Coordinates of C-alpha atoms in Angstrom, one line a residue:
X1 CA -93.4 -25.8 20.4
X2 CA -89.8 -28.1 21.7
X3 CA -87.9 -26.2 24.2
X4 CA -84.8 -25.1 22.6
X5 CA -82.6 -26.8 25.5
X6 CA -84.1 -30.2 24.5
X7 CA -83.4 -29.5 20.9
X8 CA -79.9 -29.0 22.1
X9 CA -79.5 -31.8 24.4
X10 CA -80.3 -33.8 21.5
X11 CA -77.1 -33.3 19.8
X12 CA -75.1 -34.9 22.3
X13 CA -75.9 -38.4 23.0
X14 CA -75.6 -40.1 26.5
X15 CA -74.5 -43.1 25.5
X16 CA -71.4 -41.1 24.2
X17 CA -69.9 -39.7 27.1
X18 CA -68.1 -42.0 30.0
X19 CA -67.1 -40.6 33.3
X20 CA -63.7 -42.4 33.1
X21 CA -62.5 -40.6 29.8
X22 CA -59.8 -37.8 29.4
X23 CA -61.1 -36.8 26.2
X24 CA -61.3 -33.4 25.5
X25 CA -64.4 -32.0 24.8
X26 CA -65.3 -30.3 21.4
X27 CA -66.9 -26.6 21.8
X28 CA -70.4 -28.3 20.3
X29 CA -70.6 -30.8 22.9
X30 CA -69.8 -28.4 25.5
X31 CA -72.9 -25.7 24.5
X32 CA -74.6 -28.9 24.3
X33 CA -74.1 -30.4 28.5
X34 CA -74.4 -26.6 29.2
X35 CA -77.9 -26.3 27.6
X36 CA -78.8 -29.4 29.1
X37 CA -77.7 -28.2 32.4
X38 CA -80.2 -25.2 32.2
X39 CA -83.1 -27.5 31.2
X40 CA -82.4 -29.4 34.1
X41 CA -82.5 -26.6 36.2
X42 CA -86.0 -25.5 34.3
X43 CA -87.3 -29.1 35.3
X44 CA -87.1 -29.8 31.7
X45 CA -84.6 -32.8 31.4
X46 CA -82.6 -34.3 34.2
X47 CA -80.0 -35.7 32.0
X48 CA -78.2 -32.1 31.4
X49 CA -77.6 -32.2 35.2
X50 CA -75.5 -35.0 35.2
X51 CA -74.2 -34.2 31.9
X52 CA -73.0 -30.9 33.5
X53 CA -71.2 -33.2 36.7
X54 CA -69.2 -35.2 34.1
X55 CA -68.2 -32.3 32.4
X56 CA -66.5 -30.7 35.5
X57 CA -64.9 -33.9 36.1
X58 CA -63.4 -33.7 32.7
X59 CA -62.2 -30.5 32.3
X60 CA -58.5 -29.8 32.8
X61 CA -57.3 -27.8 35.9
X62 CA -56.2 -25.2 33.5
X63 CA -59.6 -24.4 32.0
X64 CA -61.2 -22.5 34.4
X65 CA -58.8 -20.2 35.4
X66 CA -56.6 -18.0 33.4
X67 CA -53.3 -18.8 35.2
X68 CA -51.7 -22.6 35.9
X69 CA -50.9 -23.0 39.8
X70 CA -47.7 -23.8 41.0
X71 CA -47.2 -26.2 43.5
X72 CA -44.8 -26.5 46.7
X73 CA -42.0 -28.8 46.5
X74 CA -42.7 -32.5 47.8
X75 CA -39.9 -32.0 50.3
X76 CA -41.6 -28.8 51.4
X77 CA -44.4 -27.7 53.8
X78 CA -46.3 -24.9 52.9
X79 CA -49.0 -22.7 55.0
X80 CA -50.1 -19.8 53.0
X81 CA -47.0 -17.7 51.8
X82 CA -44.7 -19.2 54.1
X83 CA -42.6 -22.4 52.2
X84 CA -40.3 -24.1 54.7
X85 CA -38.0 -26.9 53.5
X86 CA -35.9 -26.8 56.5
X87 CA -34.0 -30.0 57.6
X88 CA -34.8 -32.2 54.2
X89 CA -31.1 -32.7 53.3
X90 CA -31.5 -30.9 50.3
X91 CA -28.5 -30.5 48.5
X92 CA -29.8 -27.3 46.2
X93 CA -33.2 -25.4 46.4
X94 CA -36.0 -26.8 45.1
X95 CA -37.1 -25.4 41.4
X96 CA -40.7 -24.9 41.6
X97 CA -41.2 -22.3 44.0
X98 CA -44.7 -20.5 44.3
X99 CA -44.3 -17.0 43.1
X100 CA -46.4 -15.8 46.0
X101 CA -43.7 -17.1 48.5
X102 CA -42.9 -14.5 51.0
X103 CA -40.8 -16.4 53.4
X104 CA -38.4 -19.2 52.4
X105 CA -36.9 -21.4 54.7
X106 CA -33.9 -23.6 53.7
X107 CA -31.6 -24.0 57.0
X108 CA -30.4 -26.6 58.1
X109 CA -29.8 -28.7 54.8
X110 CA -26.5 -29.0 52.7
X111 CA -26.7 -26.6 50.6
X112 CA -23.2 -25.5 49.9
X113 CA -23.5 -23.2 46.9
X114 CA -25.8 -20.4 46.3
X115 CA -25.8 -19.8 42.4
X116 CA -27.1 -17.2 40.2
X117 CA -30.1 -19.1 38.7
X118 CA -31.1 -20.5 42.6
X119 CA -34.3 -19.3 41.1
X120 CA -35.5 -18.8 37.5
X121 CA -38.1 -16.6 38.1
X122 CA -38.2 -13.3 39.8
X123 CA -39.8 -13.5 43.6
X124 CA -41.0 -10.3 44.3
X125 CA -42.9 -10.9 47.0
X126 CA -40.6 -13.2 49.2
X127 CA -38.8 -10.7 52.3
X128 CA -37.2 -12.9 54.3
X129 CA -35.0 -16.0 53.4
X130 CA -33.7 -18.2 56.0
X131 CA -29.7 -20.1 54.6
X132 CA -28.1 -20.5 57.8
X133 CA -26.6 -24.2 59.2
X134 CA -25.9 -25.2 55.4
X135 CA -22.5 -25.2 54.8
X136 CA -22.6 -22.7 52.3
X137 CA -19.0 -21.3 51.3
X138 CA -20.3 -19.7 47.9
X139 CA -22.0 -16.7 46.9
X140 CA -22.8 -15.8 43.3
X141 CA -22.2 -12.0 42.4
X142 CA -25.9 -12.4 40.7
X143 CA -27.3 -14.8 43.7
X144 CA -29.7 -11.8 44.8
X145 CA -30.7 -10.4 41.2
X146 CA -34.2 -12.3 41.8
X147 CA -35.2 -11.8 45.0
X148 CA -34.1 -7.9 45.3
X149 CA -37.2 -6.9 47.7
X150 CA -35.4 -8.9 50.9
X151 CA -35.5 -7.7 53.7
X152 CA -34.2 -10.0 55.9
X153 CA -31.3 -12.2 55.4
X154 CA -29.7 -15.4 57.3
X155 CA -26.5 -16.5 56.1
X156 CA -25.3 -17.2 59.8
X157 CA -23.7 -20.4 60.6
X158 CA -21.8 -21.3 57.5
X159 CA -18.8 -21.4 55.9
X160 CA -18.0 -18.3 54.3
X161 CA -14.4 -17.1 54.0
X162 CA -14.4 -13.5 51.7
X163 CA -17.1 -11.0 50.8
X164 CA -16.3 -10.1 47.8
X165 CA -17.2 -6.6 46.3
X166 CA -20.6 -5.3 45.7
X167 CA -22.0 -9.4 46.6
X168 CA -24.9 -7.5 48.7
X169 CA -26.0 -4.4 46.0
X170 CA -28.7 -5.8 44.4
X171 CA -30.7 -5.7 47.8
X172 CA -31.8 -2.2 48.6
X173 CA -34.3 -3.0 50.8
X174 CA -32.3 -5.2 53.3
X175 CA -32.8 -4.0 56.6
X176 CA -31.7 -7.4 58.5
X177 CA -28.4 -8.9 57.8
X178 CA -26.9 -12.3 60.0
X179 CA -23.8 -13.0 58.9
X180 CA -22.0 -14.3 62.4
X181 CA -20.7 -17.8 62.6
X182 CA -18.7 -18.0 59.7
X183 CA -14.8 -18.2 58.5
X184 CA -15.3 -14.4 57.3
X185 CA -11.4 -13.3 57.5
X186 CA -11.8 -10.6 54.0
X187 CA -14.5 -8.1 54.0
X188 CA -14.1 -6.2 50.6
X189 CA -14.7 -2.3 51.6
X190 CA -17.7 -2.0 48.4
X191 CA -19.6 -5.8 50.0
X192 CA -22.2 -3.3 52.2
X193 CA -22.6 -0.7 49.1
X194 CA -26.2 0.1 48.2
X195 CA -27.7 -1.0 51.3
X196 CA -29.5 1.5 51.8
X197 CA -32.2 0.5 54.2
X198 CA -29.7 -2.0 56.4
X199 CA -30.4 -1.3 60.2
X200 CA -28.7 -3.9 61.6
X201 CA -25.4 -6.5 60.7
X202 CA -24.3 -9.1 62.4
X203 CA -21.0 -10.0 62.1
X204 CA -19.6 -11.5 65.6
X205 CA -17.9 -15.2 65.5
X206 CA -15.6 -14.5 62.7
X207 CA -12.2 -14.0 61.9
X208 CA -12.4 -9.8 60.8
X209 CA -9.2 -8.3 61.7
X210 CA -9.8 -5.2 60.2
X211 CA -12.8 -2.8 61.7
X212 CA -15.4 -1.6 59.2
X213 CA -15.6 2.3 59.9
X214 CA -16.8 3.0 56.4
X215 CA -20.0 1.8 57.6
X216 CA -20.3 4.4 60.7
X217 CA -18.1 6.6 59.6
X218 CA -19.3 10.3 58.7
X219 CA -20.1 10.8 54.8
X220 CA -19.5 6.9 54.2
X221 CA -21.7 5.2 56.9
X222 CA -25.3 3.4 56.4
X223 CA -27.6 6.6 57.5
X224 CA -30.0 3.8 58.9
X225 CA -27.8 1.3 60.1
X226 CA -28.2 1.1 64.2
X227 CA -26.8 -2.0 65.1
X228 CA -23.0 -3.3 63.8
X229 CA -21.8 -6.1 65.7
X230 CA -18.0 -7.2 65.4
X231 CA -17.7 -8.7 68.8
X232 CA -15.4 -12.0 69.0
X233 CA -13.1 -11.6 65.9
X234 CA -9.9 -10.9 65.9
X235 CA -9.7 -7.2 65.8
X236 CA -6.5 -5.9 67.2
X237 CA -6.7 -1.8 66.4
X238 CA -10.0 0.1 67.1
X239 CA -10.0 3.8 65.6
X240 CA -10.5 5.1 68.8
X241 CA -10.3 9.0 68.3
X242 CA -13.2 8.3 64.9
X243 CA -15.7 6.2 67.6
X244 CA -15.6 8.8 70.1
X245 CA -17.5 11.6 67.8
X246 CA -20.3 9.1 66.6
X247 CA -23.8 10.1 67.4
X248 CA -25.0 8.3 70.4
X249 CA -27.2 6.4 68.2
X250 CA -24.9 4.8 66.7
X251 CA -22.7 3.7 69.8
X252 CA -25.1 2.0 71.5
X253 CA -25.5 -0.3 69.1
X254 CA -21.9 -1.1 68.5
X255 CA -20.4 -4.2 70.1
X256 CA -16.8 -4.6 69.9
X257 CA -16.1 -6.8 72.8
X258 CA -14.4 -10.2 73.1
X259 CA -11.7 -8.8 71.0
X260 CA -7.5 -9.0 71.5
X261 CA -7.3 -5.1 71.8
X262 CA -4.0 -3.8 73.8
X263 CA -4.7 -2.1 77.1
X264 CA -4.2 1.3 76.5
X265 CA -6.1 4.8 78.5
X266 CA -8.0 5.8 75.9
X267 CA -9.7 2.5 75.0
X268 CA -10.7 2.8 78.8
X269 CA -11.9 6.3 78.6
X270 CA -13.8 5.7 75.7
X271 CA -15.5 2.2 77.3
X272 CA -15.7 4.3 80.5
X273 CA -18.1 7.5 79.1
X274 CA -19.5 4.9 77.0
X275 CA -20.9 2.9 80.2
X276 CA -21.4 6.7 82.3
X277 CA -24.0 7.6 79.2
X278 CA -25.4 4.1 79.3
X279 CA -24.7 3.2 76.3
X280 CA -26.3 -0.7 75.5
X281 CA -22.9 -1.7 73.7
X282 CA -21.4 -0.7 76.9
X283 CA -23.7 -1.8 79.6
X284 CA -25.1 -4.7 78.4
X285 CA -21.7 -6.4 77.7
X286 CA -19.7 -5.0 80.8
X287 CA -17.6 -8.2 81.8
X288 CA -17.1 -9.3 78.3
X289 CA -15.2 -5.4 77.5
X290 CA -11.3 -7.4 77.9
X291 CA -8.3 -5.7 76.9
X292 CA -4.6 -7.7 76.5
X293 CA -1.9 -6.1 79.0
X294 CA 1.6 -5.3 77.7
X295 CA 4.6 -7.7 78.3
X296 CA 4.9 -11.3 76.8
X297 CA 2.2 -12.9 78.5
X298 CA -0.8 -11.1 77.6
X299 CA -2.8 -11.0 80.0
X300 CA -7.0 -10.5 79.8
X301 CA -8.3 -8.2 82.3
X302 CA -11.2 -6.1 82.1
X303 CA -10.8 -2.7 80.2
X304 CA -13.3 -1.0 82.6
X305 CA -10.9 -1.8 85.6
X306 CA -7.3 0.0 84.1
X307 CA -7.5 3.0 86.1
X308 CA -7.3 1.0 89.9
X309 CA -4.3 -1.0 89.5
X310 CA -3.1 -2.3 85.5
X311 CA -2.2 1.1 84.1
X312 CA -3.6 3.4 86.7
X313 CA -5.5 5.3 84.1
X314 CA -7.2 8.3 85.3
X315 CA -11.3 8.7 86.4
X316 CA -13.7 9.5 83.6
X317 CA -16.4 11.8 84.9
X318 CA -19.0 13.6 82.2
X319 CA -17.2 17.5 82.0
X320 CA -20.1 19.9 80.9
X321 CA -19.8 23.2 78.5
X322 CA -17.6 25.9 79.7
X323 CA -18.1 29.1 77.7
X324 CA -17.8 32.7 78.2
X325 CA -19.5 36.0 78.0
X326 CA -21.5 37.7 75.4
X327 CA -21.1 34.1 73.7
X328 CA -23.7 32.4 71.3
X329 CA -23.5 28.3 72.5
X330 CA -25.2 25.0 70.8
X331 CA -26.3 22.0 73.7
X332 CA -26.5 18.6 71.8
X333 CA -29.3 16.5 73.2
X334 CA -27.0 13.3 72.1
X335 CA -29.8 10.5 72.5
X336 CA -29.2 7.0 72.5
X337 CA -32.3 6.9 69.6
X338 CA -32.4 8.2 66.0
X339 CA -35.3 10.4 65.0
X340 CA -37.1 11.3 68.8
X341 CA -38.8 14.3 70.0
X342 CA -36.6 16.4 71.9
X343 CA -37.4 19.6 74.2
X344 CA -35.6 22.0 76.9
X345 CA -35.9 23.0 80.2
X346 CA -33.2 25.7 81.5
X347 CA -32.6 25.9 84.5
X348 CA -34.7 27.4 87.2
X349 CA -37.1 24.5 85.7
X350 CA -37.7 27.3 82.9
X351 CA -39.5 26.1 79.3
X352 CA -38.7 27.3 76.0
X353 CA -40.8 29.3 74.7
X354 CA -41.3 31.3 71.4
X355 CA -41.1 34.6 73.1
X356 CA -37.6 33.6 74.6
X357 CA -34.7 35.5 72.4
X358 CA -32.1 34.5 74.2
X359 CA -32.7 30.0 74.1
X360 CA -34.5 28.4 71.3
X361 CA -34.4 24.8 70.0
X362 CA -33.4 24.0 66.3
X363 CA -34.0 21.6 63.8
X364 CA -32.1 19.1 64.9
X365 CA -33.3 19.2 68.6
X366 CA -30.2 21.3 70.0
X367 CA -30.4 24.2 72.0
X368 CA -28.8 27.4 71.5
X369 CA -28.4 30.0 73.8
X370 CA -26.6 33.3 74.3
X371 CA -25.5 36.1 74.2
X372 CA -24.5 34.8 77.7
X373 CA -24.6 36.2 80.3
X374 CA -23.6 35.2 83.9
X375 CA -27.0 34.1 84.9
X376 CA -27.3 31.5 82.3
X377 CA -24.9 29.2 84.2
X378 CA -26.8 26.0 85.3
X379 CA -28.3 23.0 84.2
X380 CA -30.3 22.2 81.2
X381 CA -31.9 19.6 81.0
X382 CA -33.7 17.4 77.2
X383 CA -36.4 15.1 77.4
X384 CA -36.5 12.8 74.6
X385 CA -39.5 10.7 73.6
X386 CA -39.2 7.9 71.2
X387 CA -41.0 4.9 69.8
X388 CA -39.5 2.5 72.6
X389 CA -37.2 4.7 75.0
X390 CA -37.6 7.9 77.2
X391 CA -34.2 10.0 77.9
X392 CA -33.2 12.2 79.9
X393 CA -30.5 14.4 79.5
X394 CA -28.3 16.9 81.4
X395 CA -26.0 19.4 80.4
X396 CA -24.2 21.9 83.0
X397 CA -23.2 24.9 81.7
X398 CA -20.5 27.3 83.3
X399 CA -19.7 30.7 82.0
X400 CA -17.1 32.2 82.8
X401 CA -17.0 36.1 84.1
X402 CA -14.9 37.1 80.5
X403 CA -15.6 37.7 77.2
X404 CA -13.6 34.8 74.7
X405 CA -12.2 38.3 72.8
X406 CA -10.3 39.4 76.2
X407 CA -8.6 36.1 76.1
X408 CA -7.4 36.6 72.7
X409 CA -6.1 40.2 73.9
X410 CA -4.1 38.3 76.7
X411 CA -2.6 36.0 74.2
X412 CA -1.6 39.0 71.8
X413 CA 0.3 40.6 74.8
X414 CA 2.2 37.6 75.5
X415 CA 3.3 37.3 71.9
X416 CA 4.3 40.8 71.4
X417 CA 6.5 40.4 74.9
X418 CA 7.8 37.4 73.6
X419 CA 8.7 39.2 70.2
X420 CA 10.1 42.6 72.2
X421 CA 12.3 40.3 73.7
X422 CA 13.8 38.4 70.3
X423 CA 14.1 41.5 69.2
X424 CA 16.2 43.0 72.3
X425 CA 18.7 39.9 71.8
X426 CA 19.3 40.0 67.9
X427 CA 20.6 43.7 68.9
X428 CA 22.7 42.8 71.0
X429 CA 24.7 40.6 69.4
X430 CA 24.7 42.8 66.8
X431 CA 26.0 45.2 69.0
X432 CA 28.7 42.4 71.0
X433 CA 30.0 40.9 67.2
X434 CA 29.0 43.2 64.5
X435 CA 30.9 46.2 65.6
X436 CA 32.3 48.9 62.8
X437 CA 35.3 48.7 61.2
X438 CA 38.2 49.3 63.3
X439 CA 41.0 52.2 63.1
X440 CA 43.5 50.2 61.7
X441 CA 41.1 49.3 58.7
X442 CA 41.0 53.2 57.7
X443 CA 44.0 53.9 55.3
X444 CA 44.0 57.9 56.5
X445 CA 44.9 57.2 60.3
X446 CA 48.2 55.5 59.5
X447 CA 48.4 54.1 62.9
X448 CA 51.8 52.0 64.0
X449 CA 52.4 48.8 63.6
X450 CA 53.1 47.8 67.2
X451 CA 49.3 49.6 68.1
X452 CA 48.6 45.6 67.0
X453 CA 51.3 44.3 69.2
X454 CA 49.4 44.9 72.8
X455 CA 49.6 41.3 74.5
X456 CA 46.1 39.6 74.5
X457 CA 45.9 40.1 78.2
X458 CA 45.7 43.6 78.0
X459 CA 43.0 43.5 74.9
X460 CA 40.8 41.2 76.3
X461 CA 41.2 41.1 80.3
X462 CA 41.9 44.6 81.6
X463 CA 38.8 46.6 82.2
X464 CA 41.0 49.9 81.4
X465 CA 42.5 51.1 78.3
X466 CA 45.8 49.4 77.7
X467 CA 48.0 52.6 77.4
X468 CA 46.6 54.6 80.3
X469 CA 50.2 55.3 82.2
X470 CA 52.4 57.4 80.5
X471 CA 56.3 57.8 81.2
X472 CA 58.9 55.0 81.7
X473 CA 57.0 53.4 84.4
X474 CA 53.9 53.1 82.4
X475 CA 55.1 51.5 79.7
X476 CA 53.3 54.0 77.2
X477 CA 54.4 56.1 74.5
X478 CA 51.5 58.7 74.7
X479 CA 50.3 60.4 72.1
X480 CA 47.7 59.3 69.9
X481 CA 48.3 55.8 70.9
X482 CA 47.4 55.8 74.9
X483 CA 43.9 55.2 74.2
X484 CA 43.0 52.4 71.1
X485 CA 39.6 51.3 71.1
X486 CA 38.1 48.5 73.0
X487 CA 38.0 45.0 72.4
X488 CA 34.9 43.4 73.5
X489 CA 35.7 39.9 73.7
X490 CA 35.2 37.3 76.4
X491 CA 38.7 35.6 77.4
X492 CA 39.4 33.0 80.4
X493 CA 43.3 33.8 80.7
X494 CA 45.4 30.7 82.2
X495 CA 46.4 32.3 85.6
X496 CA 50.2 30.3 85.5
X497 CA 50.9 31.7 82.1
X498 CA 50.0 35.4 82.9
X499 CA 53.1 37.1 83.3
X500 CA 52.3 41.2 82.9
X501 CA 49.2 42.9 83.9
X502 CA 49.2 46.4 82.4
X503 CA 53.0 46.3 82.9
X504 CA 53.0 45.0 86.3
X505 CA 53.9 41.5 87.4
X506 CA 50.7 39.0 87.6
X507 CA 49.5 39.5 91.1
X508 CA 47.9 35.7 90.2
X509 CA 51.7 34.9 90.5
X510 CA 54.5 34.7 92.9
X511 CA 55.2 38.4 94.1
X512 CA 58.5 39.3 94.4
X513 CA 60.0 41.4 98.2
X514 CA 61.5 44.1 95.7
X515 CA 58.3 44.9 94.1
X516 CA 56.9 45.0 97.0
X517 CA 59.1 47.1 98.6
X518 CA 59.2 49.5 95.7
X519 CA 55.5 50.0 95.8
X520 CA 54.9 50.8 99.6
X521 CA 56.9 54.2 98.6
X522 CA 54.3 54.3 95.8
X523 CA 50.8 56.4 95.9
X524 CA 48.1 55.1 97.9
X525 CA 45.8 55.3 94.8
X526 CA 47.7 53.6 92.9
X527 CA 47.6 50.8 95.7
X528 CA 44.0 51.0 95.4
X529 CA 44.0 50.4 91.7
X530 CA 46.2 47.4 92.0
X531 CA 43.8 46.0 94.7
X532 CA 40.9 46.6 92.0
X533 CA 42.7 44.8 89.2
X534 CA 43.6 41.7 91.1
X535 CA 40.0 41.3 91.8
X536 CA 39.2 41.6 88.4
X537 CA 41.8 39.4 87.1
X538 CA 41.8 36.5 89.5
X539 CA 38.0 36.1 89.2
X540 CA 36.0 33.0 87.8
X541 CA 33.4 34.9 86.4
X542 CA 34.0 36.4 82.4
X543 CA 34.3 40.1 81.7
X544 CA 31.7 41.2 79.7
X545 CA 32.7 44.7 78.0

């Protein structure tokens, strides 16, 4: 009985096929070169072997595999998912890009505009694209719709001029993103929203003028972003009092320097516990911290050197906790790295332990302590372990031998003395100016006309009534009129014009012999009176009644 394979091989004639032909293949002739193939593996008939050779030669790239390859660029180099067209003098990026491409590399070509359809298909797998030293002073709103699994980003070195809003949303998982070395003078407020996972943005060599705190700031800042660099731009305000309750975290990694800020104290104490803490953005950048002085010139000096001889700012030394007794008090361990293992040591080199009820650490690695008592005065000291850096650091606290409620007693005593003594005031000016209604006001006393006629140095000077001598030589009339009330007003009498005191000539005056005469016949208490009234009358000081 005939093998089946040479009843197949039968159906396909040698002479028939060439090596040099593109012709396709019907299904028939292919069953036949593959059942010759397995009678030449039998031993049967050598012709399928070679039969199965041309075949392979013949078949199209596309038929042995389910999906057609995509070649690299001819400009480009590729090694495995890494396409680099760097320094080709491309004008745009190439079309055919693998869809396994994981890092593209385009700088250093002349590629001016970045469009929305860069790429036609999406790149999910590419993390890192490389536009920098291109010239590039266009970005699409939808240039990033494609190739939304970035996570690193050069667009340094270019010519960009305005951020517009929400360029960057599309890329959640950006972590790294250089945009330094550009024209960037307009940085829309919504450019950064949606990244989420940025850690660090570069954004030195520019032209900013305004600072971004919505990216640091509390409630608006990137919760991972560690790094924000606006250094050499032309910032002129820095929110000073906003930068000085960041977490540590944060301020080390955020470079302001080589900036026109004015010289002011605060911008050195800031800079000056910044570099006491250690802070990278402080240290690492110490000579390049300037500061323009006042006055038309302008001069750069260093901001760390404004308390010897510029503006004679004072010392910044690192002031610890002061609290007080029978207080309950939170230690920050503020470390220069997010998300660390923190612990506590009190002092007397004492751990925290479980059983401890007066010191225990929370959640977010700070220590409270208290009710205080005297004894927990002293230093505390947090070691923090992270990923790259060990801290240490050191808190004093000082309690004081007071509770914080007898404070607020001493501050309600002062206030009621201050009020007490309001009080005394208002009544007396009520009592100098808002006096009842005088005698003469009252319709049943009927008093005389000329009770209203006493001269205003007896109503307002004379420390006695103005009727109090009766008879010819007192000038009085008696009765119910030698005593009317008192008129307490403050007068400063013109000595010259004063011409009767209480009847008697002005002893301020020229004294006449004959009075004086007269009177040395006179009592010797009434003398003594005289003597009391010029005293009164010829003094500087106001009478008060």
């Amino acid at each position: 009985m005939q093998p089946k394979c040479c009843i197949l091989k039968t159906k396909i004639p040698y002479q028939k096929i060439h090596p040099t032909s593109s012709t396709m293949l019907a299904p028939d002739m292919v069953d036949g070169l593959l059942s010759g193939s397995h009678c030449a593996i039998a031993g049967v008939s050598i012709k399928g072997l070679f039969a199965l050779l041309v075949l392979t030669l013949l078949l199209p790239p596309g038929a042995m595999t389910s999906s057609k390859p995509i070649t690299c660029h001819k400009t480009c180099l590729c090694a495995s998912n890494i396409v680099s067209c760097s320094k080709m003098n491309l004008t745009g990026i190439p079309m055919a890009l693998p869809r396994y491409t994981a890092v593209l590399d385009l700088s250093f070509n002349q590629i001016s505009k970045l469009k929305a359809e860069w790429t036609p298909v999406k790149l999910s797998k590419l993390h890192s694209l490389l536009l920098s030293h291109n010239g590039l002073t266009f970005l699409s709103s939808e240039a990033f719709l494609y190739v939304t699994w970035l996570r690193y980003l050069d667009l340094s070195s270019n010519g960009l001029k305005i951020l517009e809003e929400f360029i960057f949303e599309p890329l959640e998982h950006l972590e790294v993103l250089l945009l330094y070395n550009n024209h960037i003078s307009q940085i829309d407020r919504t450019a950064f929203s949606g990244l989420n996972s940025l850690q660090k943005l570069y954004l030195s060599q520019n032209q900013v003028k305004r600072f971004p705190l919505e990216l640091v700031k509390e409630r608006n800042r990137l919760e991972k972003l560690t790094l924000l660099d606006v250094s050499t731009n032309r910032v002129k305000l820095l929110p000073i009092q906003e930068l000085q309750v960041l977490p540590a975290w944060i301020k080390n990694g955020l470079y302001f320097h080589n900036n026109p800020l004015p010289c002011s104290c605060e911008l050195y104490s800031m800079l000056a516990r910044w570099h006491l803490l250690e802070l990278s953005s402080a240290t690492d950048f110490r000579d390049d911290h300037t500061c323009l002085l006042p006055g038309t010139q302008k001069e750069k000096v260093l901001t760390l050197e404004l308390n010897k001889v510029h503006l004679n700012c004072s010392a910044v030394t690192i002031i610890g906790e002061e609290a007080y007794l029978e207080q309950v008090l939170n230690l920050g361990c503020d470390t220069r790295q997010r998300d660390v293992l923190k612990s506590w040591v009190l002092p007397g080199n004492v751990q925290v332990s479980s059983g401890n009820q007066s010191a225990r650490v929370l959640g977010d690695g700070s220590l409270q302590i208290g009710p205080l008592t005297l004894e927990d005065s002293g230093v505390y000291t947090c070691y923090a372990v992270g990923d790259s850096l060990n801290e240490t650091l050191y808190v004093t606290v000082e309690v004081h031998n007071t509770t914080q409620a007898g404070g607020h007693e001493g501050m309600k005593t002062a206030y009621t003395t201050l009020v007490g003594c309001l009080a005394s005031a208002v009544m007396v000016l009520i009592y100098l100016y808002l006096t009842p209604c005088r005698c003469f006001c009252c319709s049943s006393q009927g008093l005389d006309k000329r009770a209203l006629g006493d001269s205003l140095h007896s109503s307002t000077v004379s420390v006695s009534p103005t009727h109090e001598d009766t008879g010819p030589e007192g000038g009085g009339g008696g009765g119910a009129f030698d005593k009317p009330p008192f008129n307490r007003h403050v007068a400063f009498p013109d000595p010259k014009g004063l011409i009767e005191q209480n009847g008697r000539l002005s002893p301020c005056g020229e004294e006449e012999e004959e009075w004086q005469e007269e009177d040395r016949g006179k009592q010797g208490q009434r003398r003594k009176s005289d003597v009391e009234s010029l005293s009164s009358v010829c003094s500087d000081t106001p009478i008060v009644v």
